mmCIF file of C-alpha atoms and ligand atoms in Angstrom:
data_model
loop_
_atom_site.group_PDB
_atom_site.id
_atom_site.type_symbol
_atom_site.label_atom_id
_atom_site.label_comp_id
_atom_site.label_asym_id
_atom_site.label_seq_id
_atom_site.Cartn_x
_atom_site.Cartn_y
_atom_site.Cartn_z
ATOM 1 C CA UNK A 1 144.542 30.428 15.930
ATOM 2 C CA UNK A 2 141.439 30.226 13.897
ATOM 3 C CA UNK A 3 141.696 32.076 10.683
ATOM 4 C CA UNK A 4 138.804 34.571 10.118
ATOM 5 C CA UNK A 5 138.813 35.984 6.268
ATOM 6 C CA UNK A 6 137.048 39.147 6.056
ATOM 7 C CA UNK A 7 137.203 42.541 3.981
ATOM 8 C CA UNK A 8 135.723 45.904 4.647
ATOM 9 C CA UNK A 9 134.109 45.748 0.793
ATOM 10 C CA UNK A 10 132.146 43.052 2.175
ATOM 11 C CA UNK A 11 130.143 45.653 3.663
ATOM 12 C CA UNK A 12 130.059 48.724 0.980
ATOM 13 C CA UNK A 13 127.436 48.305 -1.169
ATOM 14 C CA UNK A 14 125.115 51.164 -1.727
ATOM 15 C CA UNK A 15 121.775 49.873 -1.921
ATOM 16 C CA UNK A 16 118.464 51.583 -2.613
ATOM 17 C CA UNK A 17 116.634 52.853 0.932
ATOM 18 C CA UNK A 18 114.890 49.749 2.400
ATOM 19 C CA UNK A 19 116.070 47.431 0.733
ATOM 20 C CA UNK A 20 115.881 44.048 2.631
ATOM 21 C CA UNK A 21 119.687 42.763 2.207
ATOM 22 C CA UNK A 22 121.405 43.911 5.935
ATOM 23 C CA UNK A 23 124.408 44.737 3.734
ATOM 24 C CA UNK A 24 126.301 45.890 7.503
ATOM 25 C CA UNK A 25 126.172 42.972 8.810
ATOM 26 C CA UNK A 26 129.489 41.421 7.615
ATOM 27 C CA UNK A 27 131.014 44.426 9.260
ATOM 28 C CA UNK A 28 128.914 44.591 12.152
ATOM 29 C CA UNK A 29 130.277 40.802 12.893
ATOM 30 C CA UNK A 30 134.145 41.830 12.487
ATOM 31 C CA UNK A 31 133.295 44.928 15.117
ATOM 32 C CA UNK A 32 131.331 42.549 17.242
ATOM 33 C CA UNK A 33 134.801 39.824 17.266
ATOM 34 C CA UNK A 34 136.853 43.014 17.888
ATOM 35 C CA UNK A 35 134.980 43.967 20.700
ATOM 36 C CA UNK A 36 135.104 40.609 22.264
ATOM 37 C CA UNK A 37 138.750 40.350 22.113
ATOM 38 C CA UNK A 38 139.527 38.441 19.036
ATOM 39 C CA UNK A 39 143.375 39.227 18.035
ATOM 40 C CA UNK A 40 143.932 40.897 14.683
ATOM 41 C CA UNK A 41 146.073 39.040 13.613
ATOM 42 C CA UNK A 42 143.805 35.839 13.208
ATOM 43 C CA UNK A 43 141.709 37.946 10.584
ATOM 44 C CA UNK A 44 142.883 37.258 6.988
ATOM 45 C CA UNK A 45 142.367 39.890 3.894
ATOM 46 C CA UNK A 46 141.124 38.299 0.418
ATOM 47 C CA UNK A 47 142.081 39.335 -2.765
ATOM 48 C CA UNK A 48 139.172 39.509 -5.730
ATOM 49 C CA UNK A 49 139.159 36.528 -7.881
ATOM 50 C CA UNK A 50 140.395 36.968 -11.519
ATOM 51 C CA UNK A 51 137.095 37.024 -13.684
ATOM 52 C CA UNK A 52 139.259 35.976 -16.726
ATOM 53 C CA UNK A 53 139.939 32.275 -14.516
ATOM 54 C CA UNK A 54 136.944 31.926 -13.684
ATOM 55 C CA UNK A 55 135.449 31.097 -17.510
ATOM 56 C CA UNK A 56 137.026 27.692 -17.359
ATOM 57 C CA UNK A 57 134.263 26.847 -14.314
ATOM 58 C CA UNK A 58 131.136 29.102 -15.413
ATOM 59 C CA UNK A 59 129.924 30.356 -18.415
ATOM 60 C CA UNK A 60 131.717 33.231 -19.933
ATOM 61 C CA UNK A 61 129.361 34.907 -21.874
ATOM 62 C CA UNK A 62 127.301 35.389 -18.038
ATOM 63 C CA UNK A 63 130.843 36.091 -16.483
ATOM 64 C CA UNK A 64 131.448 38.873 -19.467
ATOM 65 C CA UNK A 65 127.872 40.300 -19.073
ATOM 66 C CA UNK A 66 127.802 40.505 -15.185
ATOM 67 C CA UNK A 67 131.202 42.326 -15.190
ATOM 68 C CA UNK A 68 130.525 45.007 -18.026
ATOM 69 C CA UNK A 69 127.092 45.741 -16.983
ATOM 70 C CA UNK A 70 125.482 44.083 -19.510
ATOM 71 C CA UNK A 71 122.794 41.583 -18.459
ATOM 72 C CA UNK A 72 119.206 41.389 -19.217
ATOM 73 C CA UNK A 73 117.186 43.939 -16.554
ATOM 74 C CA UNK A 74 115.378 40.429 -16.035
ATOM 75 C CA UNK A 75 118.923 38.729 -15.556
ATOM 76 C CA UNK A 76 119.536 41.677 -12.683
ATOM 77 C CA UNK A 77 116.014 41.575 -11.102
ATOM 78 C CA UNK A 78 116.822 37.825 -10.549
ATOM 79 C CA UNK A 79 119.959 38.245 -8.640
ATOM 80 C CA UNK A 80 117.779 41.007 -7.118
ATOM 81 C CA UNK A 81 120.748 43.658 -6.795
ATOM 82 C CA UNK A 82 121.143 46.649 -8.565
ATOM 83 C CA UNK A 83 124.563 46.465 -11.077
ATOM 84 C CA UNK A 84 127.503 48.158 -10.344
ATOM 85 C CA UNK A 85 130.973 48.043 -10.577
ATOM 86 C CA UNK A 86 131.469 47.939 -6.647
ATOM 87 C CA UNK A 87 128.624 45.144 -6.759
ATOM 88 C CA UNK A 88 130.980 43.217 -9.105
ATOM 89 C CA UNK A 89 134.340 43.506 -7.183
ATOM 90 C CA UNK A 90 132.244 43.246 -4.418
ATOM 91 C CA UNK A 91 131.391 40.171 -5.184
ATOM 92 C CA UNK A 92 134.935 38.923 -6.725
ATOM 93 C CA UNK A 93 135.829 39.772 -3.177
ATOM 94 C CA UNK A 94 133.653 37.788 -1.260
ATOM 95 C CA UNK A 95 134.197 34.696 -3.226
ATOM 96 C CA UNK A 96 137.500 35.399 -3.171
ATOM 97 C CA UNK A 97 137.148 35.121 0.651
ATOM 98 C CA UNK A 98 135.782 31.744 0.824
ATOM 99 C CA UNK A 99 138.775 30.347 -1.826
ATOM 100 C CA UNK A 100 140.874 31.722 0.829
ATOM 101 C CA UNK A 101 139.028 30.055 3.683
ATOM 102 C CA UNK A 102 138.766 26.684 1.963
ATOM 103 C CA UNK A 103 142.916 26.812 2.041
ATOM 104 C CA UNK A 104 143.172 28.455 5.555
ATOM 105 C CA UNK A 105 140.679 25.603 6.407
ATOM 106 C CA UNK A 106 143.300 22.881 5.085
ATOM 107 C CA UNK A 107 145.931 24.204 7.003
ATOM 108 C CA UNK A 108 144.879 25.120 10.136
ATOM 109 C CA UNK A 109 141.450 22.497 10.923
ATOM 110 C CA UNK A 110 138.582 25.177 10.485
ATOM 111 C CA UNK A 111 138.299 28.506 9.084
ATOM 112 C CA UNK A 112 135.829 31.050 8.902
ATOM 113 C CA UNK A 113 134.516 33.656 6.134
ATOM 114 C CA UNK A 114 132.735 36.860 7.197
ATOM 115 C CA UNK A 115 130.229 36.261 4.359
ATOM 116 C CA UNK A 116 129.818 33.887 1.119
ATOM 117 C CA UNK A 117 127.223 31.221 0.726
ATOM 118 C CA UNK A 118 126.449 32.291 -3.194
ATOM 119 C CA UNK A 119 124.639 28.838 -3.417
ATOM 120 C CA UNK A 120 121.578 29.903 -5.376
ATOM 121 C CA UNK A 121 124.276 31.098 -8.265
ATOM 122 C CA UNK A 122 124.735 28.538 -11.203
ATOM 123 C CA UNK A 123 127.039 28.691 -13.879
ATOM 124 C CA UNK A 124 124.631 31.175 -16.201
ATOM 125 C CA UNK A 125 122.850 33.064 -14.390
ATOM 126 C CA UNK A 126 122.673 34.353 -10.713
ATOM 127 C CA UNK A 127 119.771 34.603 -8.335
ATOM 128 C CA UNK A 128 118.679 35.273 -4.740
ATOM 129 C CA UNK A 129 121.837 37.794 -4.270
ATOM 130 C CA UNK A 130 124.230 35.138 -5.767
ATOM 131 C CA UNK A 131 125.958 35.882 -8.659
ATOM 132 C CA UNK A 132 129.541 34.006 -8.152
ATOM 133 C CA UNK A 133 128.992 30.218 -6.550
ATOM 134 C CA UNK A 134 131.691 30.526 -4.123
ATOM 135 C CA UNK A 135 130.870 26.758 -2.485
ATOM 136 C CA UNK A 136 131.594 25.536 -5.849
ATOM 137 C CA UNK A 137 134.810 27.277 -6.321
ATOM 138 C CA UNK A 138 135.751 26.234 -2.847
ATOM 139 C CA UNK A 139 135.082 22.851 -2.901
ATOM 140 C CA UNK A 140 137.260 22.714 -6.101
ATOM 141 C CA UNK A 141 140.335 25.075 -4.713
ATOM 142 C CA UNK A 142 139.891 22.074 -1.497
ATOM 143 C CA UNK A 143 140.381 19.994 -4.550
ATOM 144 C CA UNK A 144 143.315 20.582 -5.667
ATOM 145 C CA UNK A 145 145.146 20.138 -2.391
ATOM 146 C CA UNK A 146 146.934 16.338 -1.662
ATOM 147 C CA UNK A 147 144.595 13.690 -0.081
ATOM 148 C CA UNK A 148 141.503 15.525 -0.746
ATOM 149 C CA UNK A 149 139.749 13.412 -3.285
ATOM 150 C CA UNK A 150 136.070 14.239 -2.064
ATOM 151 C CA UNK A 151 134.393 17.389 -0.689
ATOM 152 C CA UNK A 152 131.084 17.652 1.091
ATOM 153 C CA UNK A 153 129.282 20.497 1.006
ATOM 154 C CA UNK A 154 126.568 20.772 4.327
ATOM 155 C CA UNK A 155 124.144 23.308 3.491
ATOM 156 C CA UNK A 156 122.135 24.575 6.277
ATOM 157 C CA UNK A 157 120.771 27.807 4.611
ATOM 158 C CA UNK A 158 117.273 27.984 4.758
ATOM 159 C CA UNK A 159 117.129 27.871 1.318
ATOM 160 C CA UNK A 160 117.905 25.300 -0.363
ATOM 161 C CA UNK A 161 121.724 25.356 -2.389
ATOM 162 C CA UNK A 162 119.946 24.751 -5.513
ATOM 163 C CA UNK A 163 122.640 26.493 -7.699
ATOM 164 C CA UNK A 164 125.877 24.525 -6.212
ATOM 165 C CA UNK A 165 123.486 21.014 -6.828
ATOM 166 C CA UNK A 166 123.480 21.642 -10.295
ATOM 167 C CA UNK A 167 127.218 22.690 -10.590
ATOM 168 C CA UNK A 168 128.340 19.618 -8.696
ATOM 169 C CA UNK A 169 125.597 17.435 -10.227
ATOM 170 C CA UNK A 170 128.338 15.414 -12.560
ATOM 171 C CA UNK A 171 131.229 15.578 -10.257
ATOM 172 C CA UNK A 172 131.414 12.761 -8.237
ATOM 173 C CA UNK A 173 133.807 14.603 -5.955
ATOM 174 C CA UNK A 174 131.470 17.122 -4.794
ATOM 175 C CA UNK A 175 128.839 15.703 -2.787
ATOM 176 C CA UNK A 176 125.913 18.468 -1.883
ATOM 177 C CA UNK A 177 124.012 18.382 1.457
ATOM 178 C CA UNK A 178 120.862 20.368 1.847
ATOM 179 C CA UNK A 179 119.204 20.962 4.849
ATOM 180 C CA UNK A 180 116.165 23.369 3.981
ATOM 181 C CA UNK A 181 112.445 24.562 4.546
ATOM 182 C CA UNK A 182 110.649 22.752 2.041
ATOM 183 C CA UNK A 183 108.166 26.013 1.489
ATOM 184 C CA UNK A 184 111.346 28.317 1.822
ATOM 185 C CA UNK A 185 112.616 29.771 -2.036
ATOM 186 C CA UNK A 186 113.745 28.477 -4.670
ATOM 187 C CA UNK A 187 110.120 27.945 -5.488
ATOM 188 C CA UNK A 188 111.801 25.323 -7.909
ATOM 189 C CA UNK A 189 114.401 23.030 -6.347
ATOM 190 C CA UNK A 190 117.206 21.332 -7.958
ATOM 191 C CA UNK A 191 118.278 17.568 -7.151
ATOM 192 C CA UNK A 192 120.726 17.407 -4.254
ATOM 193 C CA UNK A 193 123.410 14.648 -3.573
ATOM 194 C CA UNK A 194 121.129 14.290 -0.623
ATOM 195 C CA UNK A 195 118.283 16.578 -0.103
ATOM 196 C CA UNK A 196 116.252 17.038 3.649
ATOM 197 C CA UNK A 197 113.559 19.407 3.134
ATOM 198 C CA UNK A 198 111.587 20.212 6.276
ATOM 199 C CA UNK A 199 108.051 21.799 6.786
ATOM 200 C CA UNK A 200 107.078 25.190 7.963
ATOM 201 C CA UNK A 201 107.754 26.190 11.748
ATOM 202 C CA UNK A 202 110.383 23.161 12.559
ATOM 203 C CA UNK A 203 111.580 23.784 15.721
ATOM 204 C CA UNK A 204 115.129 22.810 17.279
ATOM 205 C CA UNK A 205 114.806 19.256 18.566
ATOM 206 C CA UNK A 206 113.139 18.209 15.609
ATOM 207 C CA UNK A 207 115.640 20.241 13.479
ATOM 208 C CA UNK A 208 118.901 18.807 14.975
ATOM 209 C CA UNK A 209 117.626 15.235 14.889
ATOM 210 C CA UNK A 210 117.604 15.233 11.378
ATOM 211 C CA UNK A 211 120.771 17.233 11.225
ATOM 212 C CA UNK A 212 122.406 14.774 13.098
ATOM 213 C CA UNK A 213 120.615 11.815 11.037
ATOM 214 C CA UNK A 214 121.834 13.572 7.929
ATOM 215 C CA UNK A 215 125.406 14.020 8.750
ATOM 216 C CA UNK A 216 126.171 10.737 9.907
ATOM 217 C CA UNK A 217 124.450 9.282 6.250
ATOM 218 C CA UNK A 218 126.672 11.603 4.268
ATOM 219 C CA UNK A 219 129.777 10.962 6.286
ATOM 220 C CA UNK A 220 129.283 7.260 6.593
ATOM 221 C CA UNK A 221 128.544 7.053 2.729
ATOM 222 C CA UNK A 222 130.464 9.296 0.629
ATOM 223 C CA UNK A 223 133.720 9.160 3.848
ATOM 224 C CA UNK A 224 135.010 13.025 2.390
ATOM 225 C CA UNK A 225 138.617 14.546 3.092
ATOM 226 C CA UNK A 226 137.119 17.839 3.921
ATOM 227 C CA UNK A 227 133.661 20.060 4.590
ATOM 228 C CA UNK A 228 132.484 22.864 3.522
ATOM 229 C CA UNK A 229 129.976 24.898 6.309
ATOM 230 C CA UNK A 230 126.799 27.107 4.668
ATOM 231 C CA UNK A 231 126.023 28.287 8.561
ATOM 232 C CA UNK A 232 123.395 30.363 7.517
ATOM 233 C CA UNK A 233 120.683 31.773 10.046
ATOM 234 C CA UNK A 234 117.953 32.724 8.430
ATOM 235 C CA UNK A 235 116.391 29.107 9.845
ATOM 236 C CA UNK A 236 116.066 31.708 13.017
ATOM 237 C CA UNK A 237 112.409 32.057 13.896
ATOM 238 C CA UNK A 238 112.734 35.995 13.817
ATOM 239 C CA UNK A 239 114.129 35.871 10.077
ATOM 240 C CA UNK A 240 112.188 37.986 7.588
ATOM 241 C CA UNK A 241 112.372 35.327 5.225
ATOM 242 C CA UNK A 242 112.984 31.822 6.631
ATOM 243 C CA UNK A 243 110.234 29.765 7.771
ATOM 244 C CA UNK A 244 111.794 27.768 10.256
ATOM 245 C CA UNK A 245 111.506 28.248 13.938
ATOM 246 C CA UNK A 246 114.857 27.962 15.154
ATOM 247 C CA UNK A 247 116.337 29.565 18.316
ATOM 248 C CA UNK A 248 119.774 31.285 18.478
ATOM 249 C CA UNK A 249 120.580 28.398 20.901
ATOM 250 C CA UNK A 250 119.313 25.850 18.563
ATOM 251 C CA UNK A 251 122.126 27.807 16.103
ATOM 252 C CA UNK A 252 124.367 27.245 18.222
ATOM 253 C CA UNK A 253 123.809 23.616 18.947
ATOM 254 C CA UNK A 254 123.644 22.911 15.566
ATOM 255 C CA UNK A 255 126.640 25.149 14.509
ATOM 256 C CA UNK A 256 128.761 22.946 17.463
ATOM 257 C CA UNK A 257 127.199 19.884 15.921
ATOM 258 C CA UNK A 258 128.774 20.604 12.481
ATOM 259 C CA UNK A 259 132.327 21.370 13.684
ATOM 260 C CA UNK A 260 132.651 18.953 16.732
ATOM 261 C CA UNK A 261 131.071 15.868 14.811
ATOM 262 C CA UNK A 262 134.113 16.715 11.568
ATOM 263 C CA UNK A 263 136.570 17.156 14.390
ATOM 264 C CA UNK A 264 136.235 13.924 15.881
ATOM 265 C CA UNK A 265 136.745 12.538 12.110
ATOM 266 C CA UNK A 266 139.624 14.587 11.867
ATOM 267 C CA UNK A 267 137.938 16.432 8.698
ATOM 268 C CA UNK A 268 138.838 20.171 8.001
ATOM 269 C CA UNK A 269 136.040 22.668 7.852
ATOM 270 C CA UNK A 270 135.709 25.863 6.041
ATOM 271 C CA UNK A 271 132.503 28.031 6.789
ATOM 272 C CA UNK A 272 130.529 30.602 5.554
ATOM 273 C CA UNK A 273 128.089 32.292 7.868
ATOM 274 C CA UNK A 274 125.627 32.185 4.700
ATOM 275 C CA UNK A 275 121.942 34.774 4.731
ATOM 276 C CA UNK A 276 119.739 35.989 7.931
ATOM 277 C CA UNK A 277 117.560 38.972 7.497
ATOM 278 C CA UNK A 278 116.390 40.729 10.191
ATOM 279 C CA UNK A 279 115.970 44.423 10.247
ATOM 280 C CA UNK A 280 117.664 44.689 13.966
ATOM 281 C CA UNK A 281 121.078 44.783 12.843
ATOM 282 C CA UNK A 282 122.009 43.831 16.484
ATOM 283 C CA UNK A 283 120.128 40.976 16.946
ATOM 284 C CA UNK A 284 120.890 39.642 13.162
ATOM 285 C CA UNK A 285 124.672 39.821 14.166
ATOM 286 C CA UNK A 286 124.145 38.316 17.762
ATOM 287 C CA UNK A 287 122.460 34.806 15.877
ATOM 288 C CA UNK A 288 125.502 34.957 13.621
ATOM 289 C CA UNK A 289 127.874 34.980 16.062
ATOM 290 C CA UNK A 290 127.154 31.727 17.445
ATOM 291 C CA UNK A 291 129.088 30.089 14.616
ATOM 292 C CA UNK A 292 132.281 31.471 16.124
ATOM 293 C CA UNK A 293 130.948 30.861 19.441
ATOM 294 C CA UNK A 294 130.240 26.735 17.970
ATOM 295 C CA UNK A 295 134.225 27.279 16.363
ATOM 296 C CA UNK A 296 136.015 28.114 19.483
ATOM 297 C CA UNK A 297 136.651 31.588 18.410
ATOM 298 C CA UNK A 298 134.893 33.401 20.846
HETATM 299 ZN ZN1 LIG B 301 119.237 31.804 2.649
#
């Protein structure tokens, strides 16, 4: 079994008429797995995080705000959501989901979440439809578990995971991997454990080189107990908002490169399938599916 965490919430969100988050696409996924014969049982259910627990890890005046409703409109335009309470459990929920993944992950080798990859939230403010940074959370849950002493994060979002970066910056036990298109947002970057930026229109040979290159160096130097997978696909060359020119086979080759090079270490993995915008909800859910094609769940 592969454990698969997912939640119908992750879907329901009412959001104003075009706007460009594919909020369906978590549930178009979990139909998509049904449909190809994935058992039910492998599909997990996660609870909301307790706001209240998390003020020990973020700030609670931004934790206080975001739940009640309260932030600056400039605070909301950031995150780029309209409030609301669904929005807020909706987002408890999610994060929620990748806690739950990180321990699934533990137990069983790999696990997979049907969303998460809030990496552009920090511990203040949120941004880039982040609010709760569950890679942070995750990596500290992974933490708390005997033998794991050190966590790396791979982040293979287009964007850079500029809000986990600065949340891990002083814990040595964290160590953040960014794999991103240099031109791609945050306009701004933060400082990385290790950082490989990489220019407009990169294309899949290129891409997986330094992939490859990259995971070795982390895994050789910082030798972790345990990964944490952003899989996200908007580095797919029909994303509205990457600028990368990856194919959904180069996802895939790079999605197998993540789990099988951790498996041969022996290293648990717990993924998120992280952003991809595309308008064709069918195509969008086809790109993400090659994660769980890459996992061995389909
Ligand atoms: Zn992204």
């Amino acid at each position: 079994m592969i454990p698969l965490v997912f939640h119908p919430i992750y879907s329901q969100l009412n959001l104003p008429v075009r706007h460009r988050f594919p909020i369906e696409k978590y549930q178009s996924i979990r139909d998509a797995l049904q449909v190809m014969g994935v058992p039910d049982n492998w599909f997990f259910t996660p609870e909301p995080l307790d706001i209240k627990a998390l003020e020990s890890v973020f700030c609670a005046q931004y934790l206080q705000q975001l739940q009640s409703g309260t932030l600056a409109p400039q605070a909301m335009r950031r995150i780029g959501f309209p409030w609301s309470e669904q929005l807020v459990r909706r987002t408890l929920t999610a994060s929620g989901g990748t806690v739950l993944t990180a321990r699934l992950a533990l137990e069983h080798g790999k696990a997979i979440n049907l969303t998460g990859g809030y990496h552009h939230a920090f511990a203040d403010f949120g941004s880039g439809f982040c609010m709760i940074n569950d890679l942070y959370l995750a990596a500290l849950e992974m933490l708390c578990a005997p033998g794991i002493d050190k966590v790396l994060i791979v982040d293979c979002d287009v964007h850079q995971g500029d809000g986990t970066a600065k949340l891990a910056e002083q814990d040595e036990r964290i160590i953040t991997l960014s794999l991103h298109g240099e031109k791609n947002f945050p306009h701004r970057k933060q400082v990385s454990d290790m950082d490989f930026p990489l220019p407009k229109g990169t294309e899949d040979e290129a891409y997986l080189e330094v992939l490859d290159s990259a995971l070795m160096l982390a895994l050789n130097i910082h030798r972790p107990d345990a990964v944490i997978y952003d899989a996200g696909v908007d580095v797919h060359i029909n994303d509205d908002l990457g600028h990368l020119h990856i194919s959904t086979d180069g996802v895939f080759r790079r999605d197998s490169l993540v789990f099988n090079t951790c498996q041969q270490l022996g290293l648990p993995v717990a993924a998120v399938i992280g952003g991809g915008y595309q308008r064709d909800m069918a195509a969008l859910t086809q790109v993400h599916l090659q994660l769980f094609r890459a996992a061995g769940v389909v």
